[in-house]
Short mmCIF file of N, CA and C in Angstrom, two decimals:
data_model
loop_
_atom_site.label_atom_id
_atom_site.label_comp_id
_atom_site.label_asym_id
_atom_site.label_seq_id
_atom_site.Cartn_x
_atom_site.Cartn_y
_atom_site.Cartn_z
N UNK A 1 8.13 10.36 -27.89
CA UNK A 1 9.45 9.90 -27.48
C UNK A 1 9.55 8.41 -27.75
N UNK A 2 11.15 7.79 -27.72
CA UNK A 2 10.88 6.48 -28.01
C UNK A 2 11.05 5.64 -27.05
N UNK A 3 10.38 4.57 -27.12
CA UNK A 3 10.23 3.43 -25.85
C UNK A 3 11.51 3.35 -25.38
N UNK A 4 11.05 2.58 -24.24
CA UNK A 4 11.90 2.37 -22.71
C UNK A 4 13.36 1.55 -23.57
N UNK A 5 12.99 0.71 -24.58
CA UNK A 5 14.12 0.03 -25.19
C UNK A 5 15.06 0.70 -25.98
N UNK A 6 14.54 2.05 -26.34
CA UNK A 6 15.90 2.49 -27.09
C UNK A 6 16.96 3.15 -26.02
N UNK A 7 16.84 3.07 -24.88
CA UNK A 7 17.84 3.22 -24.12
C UNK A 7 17.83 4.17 -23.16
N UNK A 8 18.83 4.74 -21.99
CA UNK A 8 18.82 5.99 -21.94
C UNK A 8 19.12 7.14 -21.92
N UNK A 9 19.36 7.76 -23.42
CA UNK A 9 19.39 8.87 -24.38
C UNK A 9 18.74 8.84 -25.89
N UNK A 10 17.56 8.63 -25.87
CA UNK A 10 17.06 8.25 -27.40
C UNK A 10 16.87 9.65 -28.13
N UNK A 11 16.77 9.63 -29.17
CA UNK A 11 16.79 10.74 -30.25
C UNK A 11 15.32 11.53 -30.23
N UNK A 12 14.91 12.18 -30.06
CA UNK A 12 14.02 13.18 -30.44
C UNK A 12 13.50 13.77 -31.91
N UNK A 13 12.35 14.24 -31.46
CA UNK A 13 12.68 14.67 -33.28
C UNK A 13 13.22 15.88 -33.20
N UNK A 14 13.38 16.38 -35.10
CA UNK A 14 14.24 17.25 -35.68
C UNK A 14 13.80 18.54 -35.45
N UNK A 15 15.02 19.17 -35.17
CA UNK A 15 15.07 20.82 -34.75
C UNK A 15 14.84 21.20 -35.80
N UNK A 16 13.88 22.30 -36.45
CA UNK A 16 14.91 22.91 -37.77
C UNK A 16 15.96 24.24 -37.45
N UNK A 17 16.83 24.36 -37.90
CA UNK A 17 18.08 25.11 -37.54
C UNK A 17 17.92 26.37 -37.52
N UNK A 18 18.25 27.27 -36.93
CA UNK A 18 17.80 28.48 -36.72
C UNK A 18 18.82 29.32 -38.17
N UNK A 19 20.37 28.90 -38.40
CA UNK A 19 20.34 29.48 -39.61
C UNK A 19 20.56 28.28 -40.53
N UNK A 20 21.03 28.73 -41.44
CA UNK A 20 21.77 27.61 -42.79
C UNK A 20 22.02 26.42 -42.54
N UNK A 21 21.17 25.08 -43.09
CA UNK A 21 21.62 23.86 -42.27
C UNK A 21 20.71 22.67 -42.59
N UNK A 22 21.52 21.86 -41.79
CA UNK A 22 20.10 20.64 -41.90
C UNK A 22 19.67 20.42 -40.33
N UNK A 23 18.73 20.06 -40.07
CA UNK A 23 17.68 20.05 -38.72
C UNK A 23 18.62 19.25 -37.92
N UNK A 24 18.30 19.22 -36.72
CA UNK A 24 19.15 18.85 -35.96
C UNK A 24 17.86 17.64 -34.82
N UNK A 25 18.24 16.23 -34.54
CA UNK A 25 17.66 15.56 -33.59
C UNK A 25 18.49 15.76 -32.41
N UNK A 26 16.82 15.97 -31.38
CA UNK A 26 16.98 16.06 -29.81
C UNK A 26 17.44 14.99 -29.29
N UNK A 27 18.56 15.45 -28.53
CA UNK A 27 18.77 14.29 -27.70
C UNK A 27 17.86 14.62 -26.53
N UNK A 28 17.25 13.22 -26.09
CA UNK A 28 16.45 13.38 -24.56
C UNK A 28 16.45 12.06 -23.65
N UNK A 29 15.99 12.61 -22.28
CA UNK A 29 16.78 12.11 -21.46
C UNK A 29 15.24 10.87 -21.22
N UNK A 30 15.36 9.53 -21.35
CA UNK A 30 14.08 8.75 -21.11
C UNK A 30 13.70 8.36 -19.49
N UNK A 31 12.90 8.99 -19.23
CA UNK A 31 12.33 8.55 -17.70
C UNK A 31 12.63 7.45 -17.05
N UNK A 32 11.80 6.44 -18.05
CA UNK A 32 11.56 5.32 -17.68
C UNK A 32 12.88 4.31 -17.66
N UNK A 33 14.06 4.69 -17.97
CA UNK A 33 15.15 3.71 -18.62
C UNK A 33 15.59 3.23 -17.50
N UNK A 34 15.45 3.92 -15.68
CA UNK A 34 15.69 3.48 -14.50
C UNK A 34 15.02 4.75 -13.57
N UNK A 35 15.24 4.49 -12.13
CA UNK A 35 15.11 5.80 -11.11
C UNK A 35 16.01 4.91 -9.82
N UNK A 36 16.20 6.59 -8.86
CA UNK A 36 16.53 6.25 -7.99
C UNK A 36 15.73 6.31 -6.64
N UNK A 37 16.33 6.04 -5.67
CA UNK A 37 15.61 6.52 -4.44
C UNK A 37 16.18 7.28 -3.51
N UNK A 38 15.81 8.27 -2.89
CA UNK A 38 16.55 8.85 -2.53
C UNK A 38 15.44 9.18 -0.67
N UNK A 39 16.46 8.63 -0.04
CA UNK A 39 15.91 8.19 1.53
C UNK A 39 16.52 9.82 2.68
N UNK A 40 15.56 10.45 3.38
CA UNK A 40 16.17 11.17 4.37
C UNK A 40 15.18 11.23 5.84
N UNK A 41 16.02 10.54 6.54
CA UNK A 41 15.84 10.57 7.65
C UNK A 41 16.04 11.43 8.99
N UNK A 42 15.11 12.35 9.55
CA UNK A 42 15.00 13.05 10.03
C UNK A 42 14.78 13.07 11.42
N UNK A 43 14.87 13.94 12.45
CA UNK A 43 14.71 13.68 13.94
C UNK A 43 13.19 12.80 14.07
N UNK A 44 12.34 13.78 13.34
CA UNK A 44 11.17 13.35 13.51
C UNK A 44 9.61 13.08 12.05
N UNK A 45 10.58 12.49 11.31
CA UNK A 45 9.68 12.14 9.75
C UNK A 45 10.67 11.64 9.22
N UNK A 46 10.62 10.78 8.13
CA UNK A 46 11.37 10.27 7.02
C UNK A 46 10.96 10.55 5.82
N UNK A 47 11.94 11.23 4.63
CA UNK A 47 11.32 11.51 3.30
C UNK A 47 11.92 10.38 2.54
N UNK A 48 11.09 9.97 1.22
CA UNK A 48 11.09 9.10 0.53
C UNK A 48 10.93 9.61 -0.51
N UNK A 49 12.22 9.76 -2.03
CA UNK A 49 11.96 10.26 -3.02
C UNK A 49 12.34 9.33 -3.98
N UNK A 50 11.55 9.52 -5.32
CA UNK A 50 11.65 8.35 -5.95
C UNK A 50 11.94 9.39 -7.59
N UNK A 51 12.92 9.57 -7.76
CA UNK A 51 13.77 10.07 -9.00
C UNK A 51 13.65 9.46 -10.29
N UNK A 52 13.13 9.89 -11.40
CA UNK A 52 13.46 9.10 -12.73
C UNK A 52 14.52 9.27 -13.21
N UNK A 53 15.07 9.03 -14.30
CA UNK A 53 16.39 9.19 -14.89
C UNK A 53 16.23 10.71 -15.62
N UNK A 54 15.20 11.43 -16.14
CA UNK A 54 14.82 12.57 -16.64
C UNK A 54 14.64 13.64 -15.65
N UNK A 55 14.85 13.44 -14.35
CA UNK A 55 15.10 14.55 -13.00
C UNK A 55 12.91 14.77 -12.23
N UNK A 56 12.20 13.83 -13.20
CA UNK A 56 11.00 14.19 -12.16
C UNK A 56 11.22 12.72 -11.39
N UNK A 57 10.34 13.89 -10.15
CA UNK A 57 10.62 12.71 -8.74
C UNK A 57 9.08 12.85 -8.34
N UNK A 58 9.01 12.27 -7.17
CA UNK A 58 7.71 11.81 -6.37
C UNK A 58 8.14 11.80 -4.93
N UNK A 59 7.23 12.34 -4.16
CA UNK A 59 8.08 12.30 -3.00
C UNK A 59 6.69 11.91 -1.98
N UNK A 60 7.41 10.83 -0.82
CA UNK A 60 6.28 10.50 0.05
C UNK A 60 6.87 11.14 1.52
N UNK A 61 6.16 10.82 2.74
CA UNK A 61 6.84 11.77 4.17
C UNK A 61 6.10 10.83 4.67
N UNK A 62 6.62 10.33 6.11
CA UNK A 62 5.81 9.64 7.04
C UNK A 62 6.52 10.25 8.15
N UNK A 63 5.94 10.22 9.45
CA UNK A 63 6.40 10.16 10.70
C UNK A 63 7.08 9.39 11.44
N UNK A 64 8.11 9.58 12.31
CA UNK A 64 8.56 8.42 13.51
C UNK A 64 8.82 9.36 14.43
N UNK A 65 8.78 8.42 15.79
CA UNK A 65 8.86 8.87 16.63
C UNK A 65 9.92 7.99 17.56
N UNK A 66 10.88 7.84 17.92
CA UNK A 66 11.88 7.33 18.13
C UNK A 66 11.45 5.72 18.05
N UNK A 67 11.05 5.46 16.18
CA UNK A 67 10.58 4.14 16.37
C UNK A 67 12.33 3.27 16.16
N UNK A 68 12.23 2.10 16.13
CA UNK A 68 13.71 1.50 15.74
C UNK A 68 14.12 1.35 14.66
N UNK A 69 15.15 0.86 14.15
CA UNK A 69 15.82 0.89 12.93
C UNK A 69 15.17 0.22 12.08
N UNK A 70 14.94 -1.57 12.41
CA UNK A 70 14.21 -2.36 11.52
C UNK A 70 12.58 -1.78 11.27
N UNK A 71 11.82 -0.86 12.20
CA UNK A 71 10.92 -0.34 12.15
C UNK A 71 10.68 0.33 10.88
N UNK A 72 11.41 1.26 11.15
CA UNK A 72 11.97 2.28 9.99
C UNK A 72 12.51 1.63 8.52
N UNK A 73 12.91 0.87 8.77
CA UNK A 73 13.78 0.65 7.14
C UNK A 73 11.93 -0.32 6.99
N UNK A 74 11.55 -1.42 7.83
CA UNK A 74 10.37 -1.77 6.97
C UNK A 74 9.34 -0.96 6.51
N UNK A 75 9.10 0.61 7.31
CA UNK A 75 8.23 1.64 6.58
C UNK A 75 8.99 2.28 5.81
N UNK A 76 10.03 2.41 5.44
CA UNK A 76 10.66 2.58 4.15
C UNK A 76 9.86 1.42 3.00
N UNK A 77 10.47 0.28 3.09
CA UNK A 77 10.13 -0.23 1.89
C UNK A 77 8.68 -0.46 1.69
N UNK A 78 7.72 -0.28 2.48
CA UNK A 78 6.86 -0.33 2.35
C UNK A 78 5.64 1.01 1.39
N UNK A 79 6.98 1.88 1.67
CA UNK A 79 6.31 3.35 0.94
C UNK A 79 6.85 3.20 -0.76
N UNK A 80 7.39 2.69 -0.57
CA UNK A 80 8.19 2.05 -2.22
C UNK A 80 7.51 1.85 -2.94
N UNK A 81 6.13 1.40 -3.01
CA UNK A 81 5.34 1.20 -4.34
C UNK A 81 4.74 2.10 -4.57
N UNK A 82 4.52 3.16 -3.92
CA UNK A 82 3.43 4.17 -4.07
C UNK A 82 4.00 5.25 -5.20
N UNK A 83 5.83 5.64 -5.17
CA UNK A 83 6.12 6.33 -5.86
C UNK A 83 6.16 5.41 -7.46
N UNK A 84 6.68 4.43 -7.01
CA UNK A 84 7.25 3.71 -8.11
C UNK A 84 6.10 3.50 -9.27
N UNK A 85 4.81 3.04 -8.64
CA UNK A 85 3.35 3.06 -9.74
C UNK A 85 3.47 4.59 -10.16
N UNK A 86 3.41 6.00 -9.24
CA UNK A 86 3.40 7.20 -9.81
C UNK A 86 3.83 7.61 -10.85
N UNK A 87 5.57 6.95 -11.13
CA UNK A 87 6.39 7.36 -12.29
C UNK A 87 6.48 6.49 -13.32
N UNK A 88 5.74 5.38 -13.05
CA UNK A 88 5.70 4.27 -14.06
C UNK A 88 6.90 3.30 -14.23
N UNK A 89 7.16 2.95 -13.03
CA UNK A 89 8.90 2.11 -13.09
C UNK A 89 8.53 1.04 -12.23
N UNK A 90 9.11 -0.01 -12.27
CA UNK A 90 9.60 -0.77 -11.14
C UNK A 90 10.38 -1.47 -10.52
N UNK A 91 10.29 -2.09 -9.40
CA UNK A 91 11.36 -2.09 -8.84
C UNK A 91 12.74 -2.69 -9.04
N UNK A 92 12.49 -3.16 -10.42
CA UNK A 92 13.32 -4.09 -10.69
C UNK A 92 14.36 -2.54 -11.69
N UNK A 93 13.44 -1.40 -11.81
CA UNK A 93 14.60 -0.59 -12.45
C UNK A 93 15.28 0.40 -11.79
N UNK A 94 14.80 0.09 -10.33
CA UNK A 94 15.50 0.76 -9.53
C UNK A 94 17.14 0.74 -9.52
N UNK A 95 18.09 1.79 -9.29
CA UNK A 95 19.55 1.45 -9.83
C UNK A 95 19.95 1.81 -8.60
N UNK A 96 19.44 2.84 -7.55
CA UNK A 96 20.44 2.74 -6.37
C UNK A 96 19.53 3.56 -4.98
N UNK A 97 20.09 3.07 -3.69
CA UNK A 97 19.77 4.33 -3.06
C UNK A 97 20.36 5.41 -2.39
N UNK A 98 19.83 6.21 -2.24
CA UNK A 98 20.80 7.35 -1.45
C UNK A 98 19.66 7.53 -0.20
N UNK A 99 20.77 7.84 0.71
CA UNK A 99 20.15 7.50 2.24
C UNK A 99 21.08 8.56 2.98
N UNK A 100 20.23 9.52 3.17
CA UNK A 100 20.87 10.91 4.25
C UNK A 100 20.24 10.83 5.54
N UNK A 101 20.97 10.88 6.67
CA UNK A 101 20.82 11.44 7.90
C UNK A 101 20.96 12.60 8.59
N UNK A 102 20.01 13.51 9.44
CA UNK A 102 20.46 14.08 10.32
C UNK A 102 21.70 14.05 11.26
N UNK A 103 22.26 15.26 11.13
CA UNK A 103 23.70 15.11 12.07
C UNK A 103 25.01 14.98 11.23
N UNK A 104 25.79 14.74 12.11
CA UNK A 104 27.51 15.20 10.91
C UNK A 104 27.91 13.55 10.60
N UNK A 105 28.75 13.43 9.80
CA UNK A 105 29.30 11.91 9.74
C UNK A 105 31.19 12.39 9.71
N UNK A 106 31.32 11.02 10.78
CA UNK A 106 32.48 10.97 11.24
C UNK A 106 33.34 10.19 10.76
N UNK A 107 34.65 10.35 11.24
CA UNK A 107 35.66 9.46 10.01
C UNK A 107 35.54 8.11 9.44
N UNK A 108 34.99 7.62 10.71
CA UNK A 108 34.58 6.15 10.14
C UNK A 108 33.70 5.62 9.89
N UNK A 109 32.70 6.34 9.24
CA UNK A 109 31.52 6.30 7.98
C UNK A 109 30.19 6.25 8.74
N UNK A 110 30.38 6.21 10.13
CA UNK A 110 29.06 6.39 11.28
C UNK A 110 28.90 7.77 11.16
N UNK A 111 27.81 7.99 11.94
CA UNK A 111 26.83 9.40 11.65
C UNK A 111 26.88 9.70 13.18
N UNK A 112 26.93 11.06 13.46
CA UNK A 112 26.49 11.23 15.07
C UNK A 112 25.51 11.99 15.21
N UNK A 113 24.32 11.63 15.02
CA UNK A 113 22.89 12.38 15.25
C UNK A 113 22.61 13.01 15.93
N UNK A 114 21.67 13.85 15.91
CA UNK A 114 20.78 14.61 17.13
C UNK A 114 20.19 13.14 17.76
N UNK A 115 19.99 13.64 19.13
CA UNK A 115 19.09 12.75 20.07
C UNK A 115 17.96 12.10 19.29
N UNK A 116 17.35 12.06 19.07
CA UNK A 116 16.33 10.99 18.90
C UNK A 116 16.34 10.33 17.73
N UNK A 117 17.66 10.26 17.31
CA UNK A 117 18.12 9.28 16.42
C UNK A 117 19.57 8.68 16.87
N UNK A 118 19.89 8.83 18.29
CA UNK A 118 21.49 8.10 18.70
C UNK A 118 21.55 6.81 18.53
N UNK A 119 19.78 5.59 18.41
CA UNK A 119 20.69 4.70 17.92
C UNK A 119 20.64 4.49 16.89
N UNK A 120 20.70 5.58 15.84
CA UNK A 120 21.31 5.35 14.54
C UNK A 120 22.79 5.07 14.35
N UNK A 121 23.15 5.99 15.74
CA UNK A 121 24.40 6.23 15.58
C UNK A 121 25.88 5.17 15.14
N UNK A 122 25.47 3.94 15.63
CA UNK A 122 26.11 2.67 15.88
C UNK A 122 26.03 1.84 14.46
N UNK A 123 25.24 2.87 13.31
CA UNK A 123 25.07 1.97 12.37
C UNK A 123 25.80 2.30 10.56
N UNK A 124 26.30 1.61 10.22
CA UNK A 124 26.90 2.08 9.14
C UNK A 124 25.89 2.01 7.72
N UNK A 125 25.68 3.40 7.81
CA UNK A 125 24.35 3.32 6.75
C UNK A 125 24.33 2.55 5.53
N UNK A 126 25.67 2.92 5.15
CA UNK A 126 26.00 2.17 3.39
C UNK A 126 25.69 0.84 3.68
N UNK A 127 25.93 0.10 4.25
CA UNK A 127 26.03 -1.33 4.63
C UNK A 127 24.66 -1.82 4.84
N UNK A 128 24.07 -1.46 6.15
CA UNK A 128 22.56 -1.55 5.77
C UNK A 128 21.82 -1.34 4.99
N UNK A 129 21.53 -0.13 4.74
CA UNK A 129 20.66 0.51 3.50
C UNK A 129 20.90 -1.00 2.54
N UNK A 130 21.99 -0.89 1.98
CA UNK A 130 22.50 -1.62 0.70
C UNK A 130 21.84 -3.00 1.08
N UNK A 131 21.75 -3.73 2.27
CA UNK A 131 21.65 -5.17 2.60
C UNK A 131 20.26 -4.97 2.45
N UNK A 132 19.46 -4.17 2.95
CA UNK A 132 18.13 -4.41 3.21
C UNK A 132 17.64 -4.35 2.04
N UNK A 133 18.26 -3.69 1.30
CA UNK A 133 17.03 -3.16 -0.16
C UNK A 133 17.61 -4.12 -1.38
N UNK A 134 18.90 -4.50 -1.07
CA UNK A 134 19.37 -5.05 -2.15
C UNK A 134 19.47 -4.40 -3.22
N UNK A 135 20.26 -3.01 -3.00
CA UNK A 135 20.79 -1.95 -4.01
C UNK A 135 21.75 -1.44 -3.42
N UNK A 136 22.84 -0.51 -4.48
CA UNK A 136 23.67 0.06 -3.92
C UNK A 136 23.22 0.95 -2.95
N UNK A 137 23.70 1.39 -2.11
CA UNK A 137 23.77 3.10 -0.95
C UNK A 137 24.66 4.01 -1.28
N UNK A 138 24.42 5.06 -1.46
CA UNK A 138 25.42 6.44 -1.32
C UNK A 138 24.81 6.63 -0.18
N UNK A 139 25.63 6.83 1.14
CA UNK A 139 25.12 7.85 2.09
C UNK A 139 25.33 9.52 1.71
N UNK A 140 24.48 10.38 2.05
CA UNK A 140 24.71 11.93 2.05
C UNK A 140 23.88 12.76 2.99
N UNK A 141 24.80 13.61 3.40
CA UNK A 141 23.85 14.69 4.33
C UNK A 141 23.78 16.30 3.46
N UNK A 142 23.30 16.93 3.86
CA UNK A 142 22.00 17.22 4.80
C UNK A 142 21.05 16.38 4.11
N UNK A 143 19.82 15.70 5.02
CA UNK A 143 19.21 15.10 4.91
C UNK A 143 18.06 15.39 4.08
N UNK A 144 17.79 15.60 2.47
CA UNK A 144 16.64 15.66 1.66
C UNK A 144 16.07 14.67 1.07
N UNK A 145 15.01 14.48 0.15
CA UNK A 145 14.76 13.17 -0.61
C UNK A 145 15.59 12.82 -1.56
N UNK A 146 15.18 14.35 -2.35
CA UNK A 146 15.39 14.57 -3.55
C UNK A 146 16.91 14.43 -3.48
N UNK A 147 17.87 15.13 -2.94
CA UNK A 147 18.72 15.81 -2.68
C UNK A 147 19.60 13.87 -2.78
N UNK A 148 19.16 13.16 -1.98
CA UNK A 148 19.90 12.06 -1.83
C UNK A 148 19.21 10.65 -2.81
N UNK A 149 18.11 11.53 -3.73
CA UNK A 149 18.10 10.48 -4.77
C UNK A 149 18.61 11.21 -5.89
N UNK A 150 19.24 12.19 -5.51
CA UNK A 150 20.58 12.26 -6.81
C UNK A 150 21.36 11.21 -7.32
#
């Protein structure tokens, strides 16, 4: 395949055509050209998925136990290098995160959790997420890795 610089959709090599024709180049999708992250936070664990641009991911899990917010978002970023060496990226090609919670989200972009996440409740994920990591946020529920490093 071709390096990280030809972009991301570089050419593949040539098909030959199944009838009458001239060969045809693959388009393919390059891993490395960025990834995302994709954050879900759970009553009781947080998943951490780390997406390439070609759909393989890496996924880490830690525990909490009604630890606090800044708690949590610093063992977030702290699990951040582990995927990122896995897939061969870094952080600088990170393009966004997605950050799901447990519980429903209500009109005005707060989340209303199960119990042992109420004081999540008070917090507007997009806004944080985005400040702390210094990337965009999509918030999304139900809460997966993968699912929210779409």
């Amino acid at each position: 395949m071709a390096p990280a610089e030809d972009g991301m959709i570089p050419f593949g090599p040539q098909v030959p055509p199944r009838h009458k024709g001239e060969p045809s180049p693959q388009l393919l999708l390059n891993p490395r050209f960025g990834c995302a992250f994709g954050v879900s936070l759970e009553t009781d664990r947080v998943g951490v998925a780390c997406m390439d641009c070609a759909g393989g991911h890496v996924t880490r899990h830690f525990p909490i136990a009604g630890d606090g917010i800044g708690t949590v978002l610093d063992r977030i970023d702290e699990t951040f290098p582990a995927p990122l060496s896995q897939t061969q990226v870094t952080r600088a090609d990170v393009l966004d995160v997605g950050f799901a919670i447990a519980g429903h989200r209500m009109k005005n972009g707060r989340y209303n959790p199960p119990d042992p996440l109420v004081h999540w409740s008070d917090v507007d994920l997009a806004q944080c997420v985005s400040e702390r990591f210094g990337l965009p946020c999509g918030p999304a529920t139900p809460p997966t890795p993968r699912r929210s490093a779409r």
